[in-house]
Short mmCIF file of C-alpha atoms in Angstrom, two decimals:
data_model
loop_
_atom_site.label_atom_id
_atom_site.label_comp_id
_atom_site.label_asym_id
_atom_site.label_seq_id
_atom_site.Cartn_x
_atom_site.Cartn_y
_atom_site.Cartn_z
CA MET A 1 80.00 133.29 116.66
CA ILE A 2 83.27 131.61 117.55
CA ARG A 3 83.57 129.51 120.73
CA TRP A 4 87.01 129.70 122.34
CA ARG A 5 88.75 127.42 124.83
CA LYS A 6 92.26 127.00 126.19
CA GLY A 7 93.66 123.54 126.74
CA ARG A 8 96.73 121.38 127.25
CA VAL A 9 97.82 118.70 124.80
CA GLU A 10 97.59 115.26 126.43
CA ARG A 11 98.78 113.15 123.50
CA VAL A 12 99.08 112.93 119.73
CA ARG A 13 96.38 110.54 118.51
CA ARG A 14 97.45 110.21 114.86
CA GLU A 15 98.67 112.28 111.95
CA TRP A 16 98.50 112.37 108.19
CA SER A 17 99.76 114.67 105.47
CA GLY A 18 99.44 118.22 106.77
CA ALA A 19 97.36 117.49 109.88
CA VAL A 20 97.84 116.24 113.45
CA GLU A 21 94.99 114.92 115.59
CA LEU A 22 95.39 115.56 119.30
CA GLU A 23 93.74 114.77 122.60
CA VAL A 24 93.44 118.03 124.51
CA ALA A 25 92.33 118.53 128.11
CA ILE A 26 90.26 121.68 128.51
CA GLY A 27 89.09 121.14 132.09
CA GLY A 28 85.73 121.44 133.74
CA ALA A 29 82.77 119.47 132.43
CA ASP A 30 84.27 119.41 128.92
CA GLY A 31 87.10 117.06 129.94
CA THR A 32 89.19 116.09 126.92
CA VAL A 33 88.37 116.76 123.29
CA ARG A 34 89.65 115.73 119.88
CA ALA A 35 91.51 118.61 118.31
CA LEU A 36 93.11 119.10 114.92
CA ALA A 37 96.19 121.18 114.16
CA TYR A 38 97.69 122.15 110.82
CA PRO A 39 101.44 122.42 111.50
CA ALA A 40 102.02 124.60 108.44
CA LEU A 41 99.78 127.24 110.02
CA VAL A 42 100.28 126.93 113.78
CA GLY A 43 103.37 124.76 114.26
CA ARG A 44 103.32 121.20 115.59
CA PRO A 45 101.81 120.95 119.09
CA GLU A 46 103.47 118.47 121.44
CA PRO A 47 102.23 116.86 124.67
CA GLY A 48 102.28 119.44 127.45
CA ASP A 49 101.79 122.44 125.15
CA GLU A 50 99.13 125.00 125.99
CA VAL A 51 96.91 125.58 122.96
CA LEU A 52 94.18 128.01 121.99
CA LEU A 53 91.18 126.21 120.48
CA ASN A 54 88.23 127.18 118.33
CA THR A 55 85.51 124.78 119.47
CA THR A 56 82.67 126.01 117.26
CA ALA A 57 82.40 122.91 115.02
CA LEU A 58 82.72 120.62 118.04
CA ALA A 59 79.93 122.42 119.90
CA MET A 60 77.68 122.25 116.83
CA GLY A 61 78.27 118.50 116.47
CA LEU A 62 79.28 118.73 112.82
CA GLY A 63 79.69 115.24 111.41
CA THR A 64 82.53 116.09 109.03
CA GLY A 65 84.34 118.77 110.97
CA GLY A 66 83.54 117.88 114.56
CA TYR A 67 86.95 118.77 115.91
CA ALA A 68 88.23 121.52 118.10
CA MET A 69 90.66 123.42 115.88
CA VAL A 70 94.05 124.54 117.17
CA VAL A 71 94.36 128.26 116.47
CA ALA A 72 97.73 128.83 118.13
CA VAL A 73 100.41 127.37 120.37
CA PRO A 74 101.02 130.68 122.17
CA ASP A 75 104.25 129.73 123.94
CA ARG A 76 105.92 128.24 120.84
CA LEU A 77 105.05 130.11 117.66
CA PRO A 78 106.08 128.66 114.29
CA PRO A 79 108.86 130.38 112.35
CA ASP A 80 107.93 133.05 109.85
CA PRO A 81 107.53 131.62 106.35
CA SER A 82 110.32 132.11 103.85
CA GLY A 83 110.43 131.83 100.10
CA PRO A 84 108.29 133.12 97.24
CA GLY A 85 104.53 133.41 97.11
CA HIS A 86 102.09 136.29 97.45
CA LEU A 87 98.68 134.62 97.09
CA VAL A 88 96.86 135.18 100.38
CA LYS A 89 94.18 132.56 101.11
CA ALA A 90 91.58 132.59 103.88
CA ARG A 91 92.02 136.32 103.35
CA TYR A 92 91.42 138.70 106.23
CA THR A 93 90.78 135.91 108.69
CA PRO A 94 93.01 135.38 111.73
CA LEU A 95 94.69 132.44 109.96
CA GLN A 96 95.22 133.95 106.53
CA ALA A 97 98.19 132.26 104.88
CA THR A 98 100.51 133.20 102.04
CA VAL A 99 101.10 130.54 99.39
CA LEU A 100 102.89 130.35 96.06
CA GLY A 101 100.31 130.20 93.29
CA ALA A 102 101.17 128.24 90.17
CA ASP A 103 99.68 131.12 88.19
CA GLU A 104 101.32 134.07 89.99
CA GLN A 105 104.20 136.12 88.61
CA GLY A 106 106.79 134.66 90.97
CA SER A 107 105.97 131.07 90.02
CA PRO A 108 108.21 129.01 87.74
CA HIS A 109 104.99 128.01 85.95
CA HIS A 110 103.80 131.56 85.29
CA GLU A 111 105.02 131.73 81.70
CA LEU A 112 103.48 128.34 80.93
CA LEU A 113 100.12 129.45 82.31
CA ARG A 114 100.16 133.13 81.34
CA GLU A 115 98.49 132.65 77.96
CA ALA A 116 97.28 129.06 78.46
CA ASP A 117 93.72 128.68 77.24
CA SER A 118 92.95 125.05 76.47
CA LEU A 119 92.60 121.68 78.19
CA GLU A 120 92.69 120.03 74.74
CA GLY A 121 89.65 117.88 75.35
CA MET A 122 90.79 116.50 78.72
CA PRO A 123 87.97 114.80 80.67
CA VAL A 124 86.89 116.87 83.69
CA ILE A 125 84.64 114.89 86.04
CA VAL A 126 82.56 117.22 88.20
CA ALA A 127 80.95 116.09 91.45
CA ASP A 128 78.97 117.75 94.22
CA LEU A 129 80.57 116.16 97.29
CA HIS A 130 84.15 115.43 98.31
CA SER A 131 83.12 111.87 99.20
CA ALA A 132 82.65 111.13 95.50
CA LEU A 133 86.39 111.47 94.83
CA PRO A 134 87.58 107.95 95.79
CA ALA A 135 84.57 106.32 94.08
CA ILE A 136 85.22 108.22 90.84
CA LEU A 137 88.88 107.19 90.97
CA ALA A 138 87.91 103.57 91.61
CA GLY A 139 85.66 103.48 88.55
CA LEU A 140 88.22 105.20 86.34
CA LEU A 141 91.32 103.31 87.41
CA ALA A 142 89.62 99.93 87.24
CA GLU A 143 89.19 100.53 83.49
CA ARG A 144 92.40 102.49 82.87
CA PRO A 145 95.03 101.50 85.47
CA GLY A 146 97.91 103.91 85.76
CA SER A 147 95.99 106.93 84.48
CA ARG A 148 97.26 110.19 85.93
CA VAL A 149 94.31 111.83 87.70
CA VAL A 150 94.49 115.18 89.49
CA TYR A 151 91.95 116.55 91.97
CA VAL A 152 90.98 120.23 91.76
CA MET A 153 89.54 121.11 95.16
CA THR A 154 87.21 124.09 95.30
CA ASP A 155 86.52 126.15 98.41
CA GLY A 156 82.85 125.31 99.08
CA GLY A 157 83.75 123.04 101.99
CA ALA A 158 86.97 122.79 103.99
CA LEU A 159 89.61 125.32 103.01
CA PRO A 160 92.73 123.31 103.97
CA ALA A 161 93.23 120.22 101.81
CA TRP A 162 95.15 118.84 104.81
CA PHE A 163 91.83 118.11 106.52
CA SER A 164 91.10 115.29 104.08
CA MET A 165 92.46 111.89 105.08
CA SER A 166 91.11 110.61 101.76
CA ILE A 167 93.50 112.83 99.80
CA ALA A 168 96.46 111.67 101.87
CA LYS A 169 95.59 107.98 101.52
CA LEU A 170 94.78 108.19 97.81
CA LYS A 171 98.10 109.87 97.09
CA GLU A 172 99.99 107.38 99.25
CA ALA A 173 98.32 104.52 97.34
CA GLY A 174 99.19 106.06 93.98
CA ALA A 175 95.53 106.48 92.99
CA LEU A 176 95.71 110.29 92.97
CA ALA A 177 98.62 112.07 91.30
CA ALA A 178 98.19 115.53 92.85
CA THR A 179 95.77 118.06 94.30
CA VAL A 180 95.29 121.65 93.15
CA THR A 181 93.56 123.93 95.66
CA VAL A 182 91.70 126.88 94.13
CA GLY A 183 89.88 129.98 95.29
CA GLN A 184 90.25 130.34 99.06
CA ALA A 185 91.16 126.65 99.47
CA PHE A 186 94.82 125.92 100.16
CA GLY A 187 97.26 123.16 101.05
CA GLY A 188 97.33 121.33 97.71
CA ASP A 189 100.42 120.30 95.79
CA LEU A 190 99.68 123.31 93.60
CA GLU A 191 97.76 126.48 94.42
CA ALA A 192 95.72 128.54 91.96
CA VAL A 193 93.57 131.64 92.02
CA THR A 194 90.52 130.26 90.20
CA VAL A 195 89.01 126.99 89.02
CA HIS A 196 90.12 127.97 85.52
CA THR A 197 93.80 128.33 86.34
CA GLY A 198 93.51 125.31 88.62
CA LEU A 199 92.33 123.19 85.70
CA LEU A 200 95.09 124.52 83.48
CA ALA A 201 97.70 123.89 86.17
CA ALA A 202 96.40 120.35 86.63
CA ARG A 203 96.81 119.70 82.92
CA LEU A 204 99.96 121.61 82.06
CA VAL A 205 101.95 121.52 85.30
CA ALA A 206 100.79 118.32 87.02
CA GLY A 207 100.41 116.40 83.76
CA ALA A 208 96.83 115.28 84.34
CA GLU A 209 95.15 112.96 81.88
CA ALA A 210 91.86 113.50 83.70
CA VAL A 211 90.69 115.82 86.49
CA VAL A 212 88.10 115.48 89.23
CA VAL A 213 86.58 118.76 90.46
CA ALA A 214 84.70 118.84 93.75
CA GLN A 215 84.54 120.91 96.91
CA GLY A 216 86.53 119.89 99.95
CA PRO A 217 84.95 117.95 102.81
CA GLY A 218 82.21 119.63 104.82
CA ASN A 219 79.72 120.98 102.30
CA LEU A 220 77.09 123.46 103.44
CA GLY A 221 73.38 123.47 102.63
CA SER A 222 70.40 125.46 103.84
CA GLY A 223 67.51 123.33 102.58
CA THR A 224 66.72 125.92 99.90
CA ARG A 225 66.88 125.59 96.12
CA TRP A 226 69.96 127.79 95.72
CA GLY A 227 71.55 127.86 99.16
CA PHE A 228 74.07 125.03 98.98
CA SER A 229 77.81 125.03 98.35
CA GLY A 230 77.51 122.33 95.70
CA VAL A 231 76.06 124.90 93.29
CA SER A 232 79.71 125.33 92.31
CA ALA A 233 79.47 122.03 90.40
CA GLY A 234 77.55 123.83 87.68
CA GLU A 235 80.16 126.58 87.59
CA ALA A 236 82.90 123.95 87.25
CA VAL A 237 81.14 122.53 84.18
CA ASN A 238 81.19 126.01 82.65
CA ALA A 239 84.90 126.44 83.43
CA ALA A 240 85.82 123.09 81.91
CA ALA A 241 83.83 123.85 78.77
CA VAL A 242 85.19 127.36 78.20
CA LEU A 243 88.72 125.91 78.41
CA ALA A 244 87.94 123.28 75.76
CA GLY A 245 87.82 120.44 78.25
CA ARG A 246 85.30 117.60 78.22
CA PRO A 247 82.89 118.16 81.13
CA ILE A 248 81.51 114.95 82.64
CA ALA A 249 78.86 115.45 85.32
CA ALA A 250 78.58 112.90 88.14
CA LEU A 251 75.09 112.76 89.61
CA ARG A 252 74.53 112.85 93.35
CA VAL A 253 72.22 109.90 93.93
CA SER A 254 70.96 108.46 97.20
CA GLU A 255 68.67 105.71 98.41
CA GLY A 256 69.63 106.06 102.07
CA ASP A 257 69.31 109.78 102.76
CA ARG A 258 66.46 110.59 105.13
CA ARG A 259 65.77 113.90 103.37
CA ALA A 260 63.27 113.57 100.53
CA ARG A 261 65.00 116.20 98.40
CA HIS A 262 68.07 113.96 98.11
CA ILE A 263 66.34 110.64 97.37
CA GLY A 264 66.97 109.46 93.82
CA VAL A 265 68.80 112.25 92.02
CA SER A 266 69.50 115.00 94.55
CA HIS A 267 68.02 118.42 93.95
CA HIS A 268 71.64 119.63 94.20
CA SER A 269 72.49 117.88 90.92
CA LEU A 270 69.24 118.93 89.25
CA THR A 271 69.88 122.57 90.14
CA ALA A 272 73.64 122.71 89.53
CA TYR A 273 73.51 120.92 86.19
CA GLY A 274 70.01 121.90 85.13
CA ARG A 275 70.17 125.62 85.97
CA VAL A 276 73.72 126.75 86.75
CA ALA A 277 75.66 124.84 84.09
CA LEU A 278 75.16 126.81 80.89
CA ALA A 279 77.64 124.73 78.91
CA ARG A 280 76.85 121.26 77.61
CA ALA A 281 78.18 118.32 79.62
CA GLU A 282 77.97 114.56 79.49
CA VAL A 283 75.72 113.65 82.41
CA VAL A 284 76.40 110.09 83.56
CA VAL A 285 73.23 108.22 84.48
CA PRO A 286 74.04 104.96 86.32
CA GLU A 287 71.95 102.00 85.16
CA LEU A 288 70.73 101.00 88.61
CA PRO A 289 68.34 98.06 89.00
CA GLY A 290 64.67 97.96 89.95
CA GLU A 291 62.20 100.70 90.73
CA PHE A 292 64.87 102.90 92.25
CA GLY A 293 66.93 102.74 89.05
CA ALA A 294 63.86 103.68 87.03
CA ARG A 295 63.27 106.63 89.34
CA VAL A 296 66.86 107.87 88.88
CA ALA A 297 66.58 107.58 85.08
CA GLU A 298 63.28 109.45 85.08
CA GLN A 299 64.62 112.28 87.25
CA ALA A 300 67.81 112.58 85.20
CA ALA A 301 65.83 112.76 81.96
CA ALA A 302 65.04 116.43 82.64
CA LEU A 303 68.75 117.20 82.28
CA GLY A 304 68.67 115.88 78.71
CA GLU A 305 67.23 119.18 77.50
CA ARG A 306 70.57 120.87 78.18
CA HIS A 307 73.09 118.03 78.32
CA GLU A 308 73.94 114.70 76.74
CA LEU A 309 72.77 111.83 78.93
CA VAL A 310 75.18 108.90 79.00
CA HIS A 311 73.76 105.70 80.50
CA ILE A 312 76.54 103.62 82.07
CA PRO A 313 76.18 100.05 83.41
CA VAL A 314 77.22 99.50 86.99
CA ASP A 315 78.02 95.80 86.65
CA GLY A 316 80.96 94.86 88.84
CA LEU A 317 81.33 98.33 90.36
CA HIS A 318 80.25 97.23 93.84
CA GLN A 319 83.16 94.81 93.92
CA THR A 320 85.45 97.44 92.42
CA LEU A 321 84.54 99.90 95.17
CA ALA A 322 84.96 97.37 97.97
CA GLU A 323 88.35 96.36 96.59
CA ALA A 324 89.47 99.99 96.25
CA GLU A 325 88.44 100.69 99.85
CA ARG A 326 90.50 97.72 101.02
CA ARG A 327 93.52 98.31 98.78
CA TRP A 328 93.77 102.08 99.24
CA GLY A 329 92.79 102.16 102.91
CA VAL A 330 90.18 104.83 102.18
CA ARG A 331 86.90 104.82 104.10
CA LEU A 332 84.05 105.22 101.61
CA SER A 333 81.47 107.28 103.45
CA THR A 334 78.97 110.00 102.60
CA MET A 335 76.98 111.87 105.24
CA GLY A 336 77.93 109.13 107.69
CA ARG A 337 76.68 106.32 105.43
CA ARG A 338 79.12 103.61 104.39
CA LEU A 339 79.33 101.79 101.07
CA ASP A 340 76.60 99.23 101.74
CA GLU A 341 74.38 101.77 103.52
CA ASP A 342 73.98 103.94 100.41
CA LEU A 343 75.39 101.90 97.55
CA PRO A 344 73.70 103.90 94.73
CA TYR A 345 75.59 107.04 95.76
CA PHE A 346 78.95 105.37 95.25
CA LEU A 347 77.86 103.49 92.13
CA ALA A 348 76.79 106.75 90.47
CA ALA A 349 80.19 108.32 91.20
CA ALA A 350 82.08 105.21 90.06
CA ALA A 351 80.00 105.13 86.86
CA ALA A 352 81.20 108.67 86.07
CA GLY A 353 84.77 107.45 86.51
CA ARG A 354 84.06 104.46 84.29
CA HIS A 355 82.76 106.74 81.54
CA ALA A 356 85.77 109.04 81.84
CA ALA A 357 88.07 106.04 81.37
CA ALA A 358 86.24 105.12 78.18
CA VAL A 359 86.87 108.54 76.63
CA LEU A 360 90.50 108.95 77.69
#
């Protein structure tokens, strides 16, 4: 259930596109907490404002979403929204929001998308985790600088795209052209009802040459074969294929995860691509060195019954990733592990980007 607190804003810590991080005093033993506000939903809190907080994620110690979330600034409500848009996202929750969908009748893009049915062979790189996004871009753009890449963010993790500092920094650096938020996710440059119309909007409205599809930050897993939000990766492969795109599957690989089911090729990838994805994809197998690389190749081989396995060298990708992190100001991290703490994870994602560049 939800944990509620009231507090007073002490100071603004920092802000990025669509989000403001605050220091909020809530009194008692709790003292001050980090809180996050989305001004488009609740207005922009200022020092001295009383705020209503949802402290559920903070109390649970979630690594990705460990903030108190500002639900309202009761004494200074934001103005009512104006303009077109009738897509309601986060439907029937206290913070449901109305957005203009690229595919809805009131959109200037409706006619373009109304009968749209093809991605015309555009590469669609599918990944399990949001943290793969900058690594995929690094691998792709190192081979094809200036390529226009759009991110289609699904709703398996965070719903607001504003939560992601990576998106903001990648766009600011020119590495990411735009974001399309689909399903219940919102806050992208374009909104769409489904992954299918999100892919079409990325191609036809945002002018994408390639698309990365992944859930937002904060994936959810239950330690069961089917109970994880990344199962949507298999569904994204199907969507890309039915729209005549070119599905490219990035494997989730780890050498540093403490959970056995994620060592080598994660069971998430084996299930999503091996069971959920009914359409054929190009599964990128990174050519990692040593016994660990042999293990990854052996585990990935089972996917060859349904998909085409594409073995991609990782030479130079470590340097490419480190340079991208420095140049773009993006922190490469997955499950709290940095680049050199779980290098195979990032190399596998970058290899998928490298392959996509080769087929552009």
